[in-house]
CSV table of C-alpha atoms in Angstrom, one decimal:
chain,number,residue,atom,x,y,z
A,1,MET,CA,28.3,-109.9,133.0
A,2,LYS,CA,27.0,-109.9,129.5
A,3,GLN,CA,23.4,-108.5,129.2
A,4,PRO,CA,21.0,-110.4,126.9
A,5,SER,CA,19.4,-108.8,123.9
A,6,LEU,CA,15.6,-108.2,123.8
A,7,TRP,CA,12.9,-107.9,121.2
A,8,ARG,CA,10.5,-105.0,121.4
A,9,PHE,CA,7.1,-104.8,119.9
A,10,SER,CA,6.1,-101.2,119.8
A,11,ALA,CA,3.1,-99.2,118.4
A,12,GLU,CA,2.6,-95.5,118.2
A,13,VAL,CA,-1.1,-94.9,118.7
A,14,ARG,CA,-3.5,-91.9,119.1
A,15,PRO,CA,-3.9,-90.9,122.7
A,16,GLU,CA,-7.5,-92.2,122.9
A,17,ALA,CA,-6.4,-95.7,122.0
A,18,GLU,CA,-3.6,-96.0,124.5
A,19,ALA,CA,-5.5,-98.1,127.1
A,20,ALA,CA,-7.1,-100.4,124.4
A,21,ALA,CA,-3.7,-100.9,122.7
A,22,MET,CA,-2.1,-101.9,126.0
A,23,GLU,CA,-4.8,-104.3,126.9
A,24,TRP,CA,-4.7,-106.0,123.5
A,25,ILE,CA,-1.0,-106.3,123.3
A,26,THR,CA,-0.8,-107.6,126.8
A,27,ALA,CA,-3.4,-110.3,126.0
A,28,GLU,CA,-1.8,-111.3,122.6
A,29,LEU,CA,1.8,-111.7,124.0
A,30,ASP,CA,1.0,-112.7,127.5
A,31,ALA,CA,3.4,-110.0,128.8
A,32,GLY,CA,2.8,-106.7,130.5
A,33,ALA,CA,2.8,-103.7,128.1
A,34,SER,CA,3.9,-100.3,129.1
A,35,SER,CA,3.2,-96.9,127.6
A,36,TYR,CA,5.2,-93.7,127.1
A,37,THR,CA,3.9,-90.2,126.3
A,38,ASP,CA,6.3,-87.6,125.0
A,39,ALA,CA,5.5,-84.5,127.1
A,40,GLU,CA,6.6,-82.2,124.4
A,41,THR,CA,4.7,-83.7,121.4
A,42,GLY,CA,1.9,-85.6,123.1
A,43,ARG,CA,2.8,-88.7,121.0
A,44,VAL,CA,2.0,-92.1,122.6
A,45,TRP,CA,3.9,-95.4,122.3
A,46,VAL,CA,2.8,-98.7,123.7
A,47,SER,CA,5.6,-101.3,124.0
A,48,VAL,CA,6.3,-104.8,125.3
A,49,TYR,CA,9.7,-106.4,125.7
A,50,LEU,CA,10.3,-110.1,125.2
A,51,PRO,CA,13.4,-112.4,125.0
A,52,ARG,CA,12.3,-113.6,121.6
A,53,LYS,CA,10.1,-112.4,118.8
A,54,SER,CA,6.8,-114.1,118.4
A,55,ALA,CA,6.2,-116.3,115.3
A,56,ASP,CA,2.6,-115.5,114.4
A,57,ALA,CA,1.3,-116.6,111.0
A,58,GLU,CA,-0.3,-113.2,110.6
A,59,PRO,CA,1.8,-110.2,111.5
A,60,LEU,CA,1.0,-108.8,114.9
A,61,ASP,CA,1.0,-105.2,113.6
A,62,SER,CA,-1.6,-106.0,111.0
A,63,ARG,CA,-3.9,-107.6,113.6
A,64,LEU,CA,-3.4,-104.7,116.0
A,65,ARG,CA,-4.3,-102.2,113.3
A,66,ALA,CA,-7.5,-104.1,112.4
A,67,GLU,CA,-8.6,-104.7,116.0
A,68,LEU,CA,-8.3,-101.0,117.0
A,69,ALA,CA,-9.8,-99.7,113.7
A,70,ALA,CA,-12.8,-101.8,114.4
A,71,ALA,CA,-13.1,-100.6,118.0
A,72,PHE,CA,-12.6,-96.9,117.2
A,73,GLY,CA,-14.1,-96.8,113.8
A,74,ALA,CA,-10.9,-95.1,112.4
A,75,GLU,CA,-7.3,-95.8,111.9
A,76,VAL,CA,-5.6,-95.0,115.3
A,77,VAL,CA,-2.3,-96.9,114.9
A,78,ARG,CA,0.3,-94.7,113.4
A,79,SER,CA,3.1,-97.2,113.2
A,80,ALA,CA,3.8,-100.7,114.7
A,81,GLY,CA,6.4,-103.4,114.5
A,82,TRP,CA,9.2,-105.5,116.0
A,83,ARG,CA,12.8,-104.3,116.7
A,84,ARG,CA,15.7,-106.2,118.1
A,85,LEU,CA,17.5,-104.3,120.8
A,86,ARG,CA,21.2,-104.7,121.4
A,87,ALA,CA,22.5,-106.1,124.6
A,88,ARG,CA,22.8,-103.5,127.4
A,89,ASN,CA,22.0,-103.0,131.1
A,90,TRP,CA,18.3,-102.3,130.7
A,91,ALA,CA,17.8,-101.3,134.4
A,92,GLU,CA,20.4,-98.7,134.0
A,93,SER,CA,19.0,-97.3,130.8
A,94,TRP,CA,15.9,-96.0,132.7
A,95,LYS,CA,18.1,-93.4,134.4
A,96,ARG,CA,18.6,-91.4,131.2
A,97,HIS,CA,14.9,-90.7,130.9
A,98,PHE,CA,13.6,-90.0,134.4
A,99,ARG,CA,15.1,-86.9,135.9
A,100,PRO,CA,14.2,-84.8,138.9
A,101,LEU,CA,11.2,-82.6,138.6
A,102,ARG,CA,10.5,-79.5,140.6
A,103,ILE,CA,6.9,-78.4,141.2
A,104,GLY,CA,7.2,-74.7,142.1
A,105,SER,CA,9.1,-74.0,145.3
A,106,GLN,CA,7.2,-76.6,147.3
A,107,LEU,CA,7.9,-80.1,145.8
A,108,LEU,CA,10.9,-82.0,144.4
A,109,ILE,CA,10.2,-85.4,142.8
A,110,ARG,CA,13.3,-87.5,142.0
A,111,PRO,CA,14.1,-91.1,141.3
A,112,SER,CA,16.0,-93.1,143.8
A,113,TRP,CA,19.2,-93.0,141.8
A,114,SER,CA,19.3,-89.2,141.7
A,115,ARG,CA,21.3,-87.3,144.4
A,116,ARG,CA,19.4,-84.0,143.8
A,117,LYS,CA,18.6,-82.4,147.2
A,118,ALA,CA,15.5,-80.5,148.0
A,119,ARG,CA,15.8,-76.7,148.5
A,120,PRO,CA,15.0,-75.2,151.9
A,121,GLY,CA,11.2,-75.5,152.3
A,122,GLN,CA,10.8,-78.1,149.5
A,123,LYS,CA,9.2,-81.4,150.3
A,124,LEU,CA,11.0,-84.4,148.7
A,125,ILE,CA,9.2,-87.3,147.0
A,126,VAL,CA,11.2,-90.3,145.8
A,127,LEU,CA,9.5,-92.2,143.0
A,128,ASP,CA,10.9,-94.6,140.5
A,129,PRO,CA,9.2,-95.4,137.1
A,130,GLY,CA,7.0,-98.4,137.1
A,131,LEU,CA,3.9,-99.8,135.5
A,132,SER,CA,1.5,-97.7,137.4
A,133,PHE,CA,0.8,-94.3,135.9
A,134,GLY,CA,2.3,-91.2,137.5
A,135,THR,CA,5.9,-90.0,137.8
A,136,GLY,CA,4.9,-86.3,137.6
A,137,HIS,CA,6.4,-85.7,134.1
A,138,HIS,CA,3.2,-86.2,132.1
A,139,ALA,CA,1.4,-83.0,131.4
A,140,THR,CA,-1.8,-84.0,133.3
A,141,THR,CA,0.0,-85.3,136.4
A,142,SER,CA,2.2,-82.2,136.6
A,143,PHE,CA,-0.9,-79.9,136.4
A,144,CYS,CA,-2.5,-81.9,139.3
A,145,LEU,CA,0.8,-81.7,141.4
A,146,ALA,CA,1.0,-77.9,140.8
A,147,GLN,CA,-2.6,-77.5,142.0
A,148,VAL,CA,-2.1,-79.7,145.1
A,149,ALA,CA,0.7,-77.3,146.0
A,150,ALA,CA,-1.1,-74.1,145.0
A,151,GLN,CA,-4.4,-74.9,146.9
A,152,ARG,CA,-2.5,-75.7,150.2
A,153,LEU,CA,-3.4,-73.0,152.8
A,154,ARG,CA,-0.7,-72.6,155.4
A,155,GLY,CA,-1.9,-73.6,158.9
A,156,ALA,CA,-5.4,-74.7,157.7
A,157,ARG,CA,-6.9,-78.2,157.9
A,158,GLN,CA,-7.6,-79.4,154.4
A,159,SER,CA,-8.8,-82.8,153.3
A,160,PHE,CA,-7.8,-84.4,150.0
A,161,LEU,CA,-9.2,-87.1,147.7
A,162,ASP,CA,-7.3,-88.7,144.8
A,163,ILE,CA,-9.6,-90.5,142.3
A,164,GLY,CA,-7.6,-92.9,140.1
A,165,THR,CA,-4.4,-92.7,142.2
A,166,GLY,CA,-2.1,-94.7,139.9
A,167,SER,CA,1.4,-94.6,141.5
A,168,GLY,CA,0.0,-92.6,144.5
A,169,ILE,CA,2.1,-89.6,143.6
A,170,LEU,CA,-0.7,-87.0,144.3
A,171,ALA,CA,-1.7,-88.5,147.6
A,172,ILE,CA,2.0,-88.6,148.7
A,173,ALA,CA,2.4,-85.0,147.6
A,174,ALA,CA,-0.7,-84.1,149.6
A,175,ALA,CA,0.6,-85.9,152.7
A,176,LYS,CA,4.0,-84.2,152.4
A,177,LEU,CA,2.3,-80.7,152.2
A,178,GLY,CA,0.2,-81.3,155.2
A,179,TYR,CA,-3.3,-82.2,153.9
A,180,SER,CA,-5.4,-84.3,156.3
A,181,PRO,CA,-7.3,-86.6,156.1
A,182,ILE,CA,-6.2,-88.1,152.7
A,183,GLU,CA,-8.0,-90.8,150.8
A,184,ALA,CA,-6.9,-92.3,147.5
A,185,PHE,CA,-8.3,-95.2,145.4
A,186,ASP,CA,-7.9,-96.9,142.0
A,187,PHE,CA,-9.8,-99.6,140.1
A,188,ASP,CA,-6.5,-101.5,139.4
A,189,PRO,CA,-5.2,-103.7,142.3
A,190,GLU,CA,-1.6,-103.4,140.9
A,191,SER,CA,-1.8,-99.6,141.1
A,192,ILE,CA,-2.9,-99.8,144.8
A,193,ARG,CA,0.0,-102.2,145.5
A,194,VAL,CA,2.5,-99.8,143.9
A,195,ALA,CA,1.0,-96.8,145.6
A,196,ARG,CA,1.2,-98.5,149.0
A,197,ALA,CA,4.9,-99.3,148.4
A,198,ASN,CA,5.6,-95.7,147.3
A,199,ALA,CA,3.8,-94.3,150.4
A,200,ARG,CA,5.9,-96.4,152.6
A,201,ARG,CA,9.1,-95.4,150.9
A,202,ASN,CA,8.2,-91.8,151.4
A,203,HIS,CA,7.2,-92.3,155.0
A,204,VAL,CA,3.6,-91.3,154.6
A,205,PHE,CA,1.8,-94.6,154.5
A,206,ALA,CA,0.0,-94.0,157.9
A,207,LYS,CA,-1.3,-90.6,156.6
A,208,ILE,CA,-3.1,-92.0,153.5
A,209,ARG,CA,-6.1,-94.3,153.3
A,210,LEU,CA,-5.4,-96.3,150.1
A,211,ARG,CA,-7.9,-98.7,148.7
A,212,GLN,CA,-9.1,-100.5,145.6
A,213,ALA,CA,-12.5,-99.1,144.5
A,214,ASP,CA,-14.5,-98.6,141.3
A,215,LEU,CA,-15.7,-95.1,140.8
A,216,THR,CA,-18.7,-96.3,138.9
A,217,GLU,CA,-19.9,-98.4,141.9
A,218,LEU,CA,-19.3,-96.0,144.8
A,219,PRO,CA,-22.1,-95.5,147.3
A,220,PRO,CA,-23.1,-92.1,148.5
A,221,ALA,CA,-20.2,-90.3,150.2
A,222,ARG,CA,-19.8,-90.1,153.9
A,223,GLN,CA,-16.8,-87.7,153.7
A,224,LYS,CA,-16.5,-84.4,151.8
A,225,TYR,CA,-13.1,-83.2,150.7
A,226,ASP,CA,-11.6,-79.8,150.3
A,227,LEU,CA,-9.6,-80.8,147.3
A,228,VAL,CA,-10.5,-83.5,144.9
A,229,CYS,CA,-8.2,-84.6,142.0
A,230,ALA,CA,-9.7,-86.8,139.2
A,231,ASN,CA,-7.1,-87.6,136.6
A,232,LEU,CA,-9.3,-89.7,134.4
A,233,ILE,CA,-10.6,-90.1,130.8
A,234,SER,CA,-13.3,-87.7,129.8
A,235,THR,CA,-16.1,-90.3,129.5
A,236,LEU,CA,-15.6,-91.2,133.2
A,237,LEU,CA,-15.6,-87.5,134.2
A,238,LEU,CA,-18.8,-87.0,132.4
A,239,ASP,CA,-20.7,-90.2,133.3
A,240,GLU,CA,-19.6,-90.1,136.9
A,241,GLN,CA,-20.0,-86.4,137.6
A,242,ARG,CA,-22.6,-87.1,140.3
A,243,ARG,CA,-20.3,-89.4,142.3
A,244,ILE,CA,-17.3,-87.0,141.9
A,245,LEU,CA,-19.2,-84.0,143.0
A,246,ASP,CA,-20.8,-85.9,145.9
A,247,ARG,CA,-17.3,-86.0,147.4
A,248,LEU,CA,-16.5,-82.3,147.0
A,249,ALA,CA,-17.0,-80.1,150.0
A,250,PRO,CA,-18.7,-76.6,149.8
A,251,GLY,CA,-16.0,-74.1,148.8
A,252,GLY,CA,-13.8,-77.0,147.7
A,253,ALA,CA,-11.6,-77.2,144.6
A,254,LEU,CA,-11.9,-79.9,141.9
A,255,ILE,CA,-8.9,-80.7,139.6
A,256,LEU,CA,-9.9,-82.5,136.4
A,257,ALA,CA,-7.1,-83.9,134.1
A,258,GLY,CA,-6.4,-86.7,131.6
A,259,ILE,CA,-8.7,-84.8,129.0
A,260,LEU,CA,-7.9,-84.6,125.3
A,261,ALA,CA,-7.9,-81.0,124.2
A,262,ASP,CA,-10.8,-81.4,121.8
A,263,GLU,CA,-12.9,-82.9,124.6
A,264,PHE,CA,-12.2,-80.4,127.3
A,265,ASP,CA,-14.9,-77.8,126.4
A,266,SER,CA,-17.6,-80.5,126.8
A,267,VAL,CA,-16.3,-81.5,130.2
A,268,ARG,CA,-16.0,-77.9,131.3
A,269,ARG,CA,-19.6,-77.0,130.3
A,270,HIS,CA,-20.8,-80.2,132.1
A,271,TYR,CA,-19.3,-79.1,135.4
A,272,GLU,CA,-20.1,-75.4,135.0
A,273,ARG,CA,-23.8,-76.4,134.6
A,274,ALA,CA,-23.4,-78.2,137.9
A,275,GLY,CA,-22.6,-74.9,139.6
A,276,LEU,CA,-18.7,-75.0,139.6
A,277,LYS,CA,-16.6,-72.1,138.5
A,278,PHE,CA,-13.6,-72.7,136.3
A,279,PHE,CA,-10.6,-70.7,137.5
A,280,ARG,CA,-7.5,-72.2,136.0
A,281,GLY,CA,-6.5,-74.4,133.1
A,282,ARG,CA,-3.4,-75.7,131.2
A,283,SER,CA,-3.1,-76.9,127.6
A,284,GLN,CA,-0.1,-79.0,126.5
A,285,LYS,CA,-0.1,-80.5,123.0
A,286,GLU,CA,-3.1,-82.9,122.9
A,287,TRP,CA,-3.9,-82.6,126.6
A,288,ARG,CA,-5.9,-80.0,128.6
A,289,SER,CA,-6.6,-79.9,132.4
A,290,GLY,CA,-8.7,-77.6,134.5
A,291,ALA,CA,-9.3,-76.4,138.0
A,292,PHE,CA,-12.9,-75.6,139.3
A,293,LYS,CA,-14.3,-74.2,142.5
A,294,ARG,CA,-17.5,-75.0,144.3
A,295,GLN,CA,-19.4,-72.2,145.9
A,296,ALA,CA,-19.1,-72.1,149.7
A,297,ALA,CA,-22.1,-72.9,151.8
A,298,ALA,CA,-24.2,-70.0,153.0
A,299,GLY,CA,-22.7,-68.5,156.1
A,300,ARG,CA,-19.3,-70.1,155.5
A,301,SER,CA,-16.3,-67.7,155.0
């Protein structure tokens, strides 16, 4: 069967403008935009695919540049424009870009079309690319996955909280590795729908409490967690520090990711002033992530 051709509107933007660009393009074209970050270079593209090119009187790329320049006070669009894509099997083309990913010796993440088998002792996660953030390939997600694996203590009971769960990949990894109880939430209802589907596919749905929630509106915590992951933008990490730390148990570890490299020192100082100790970090192109430890309560070993 012949595959139809498509039109793609794509813009390369600075990382801090990714969310704003996606929101604006989605609203203007009434179609869901997606984003792609090159793990090697840190370059970000936001794209939308349509059966036909829009016929706006004023070019879409010019309006996008003006809108984001006004919002950010600087030029954040590096390039933008339309391109007609030749006919092909678009569903199959995903398979060239999403390959199996190993996280140390403990986790293997692969798409459903891959036949890669887990090594002895490795836990398998099957996850296909989708609109919700998190396949494990992005620098910030891979750091969080590595820490979920590294912080797991054999035979110990450890609880886990995932703030901004996206595809649910971190919570699924935690369930596979034996954390319990596990809670994960996201502001976006579509992310929760996708995360639930992914949890069912990986046979861990009953082990994870998944819910839609807004970090900025959370009440005081009833549960404290031994490991908390917050893969969020730096403004949220700074503004909502109290709510994040309210959920971290004494002696627990906090993983902060999604931070631009030039903003990381500010975030680190903010959390160290709250009494946490920085013990591990990773920098990759424009991104930097960090792991922090809270002092154990007096008398607790």
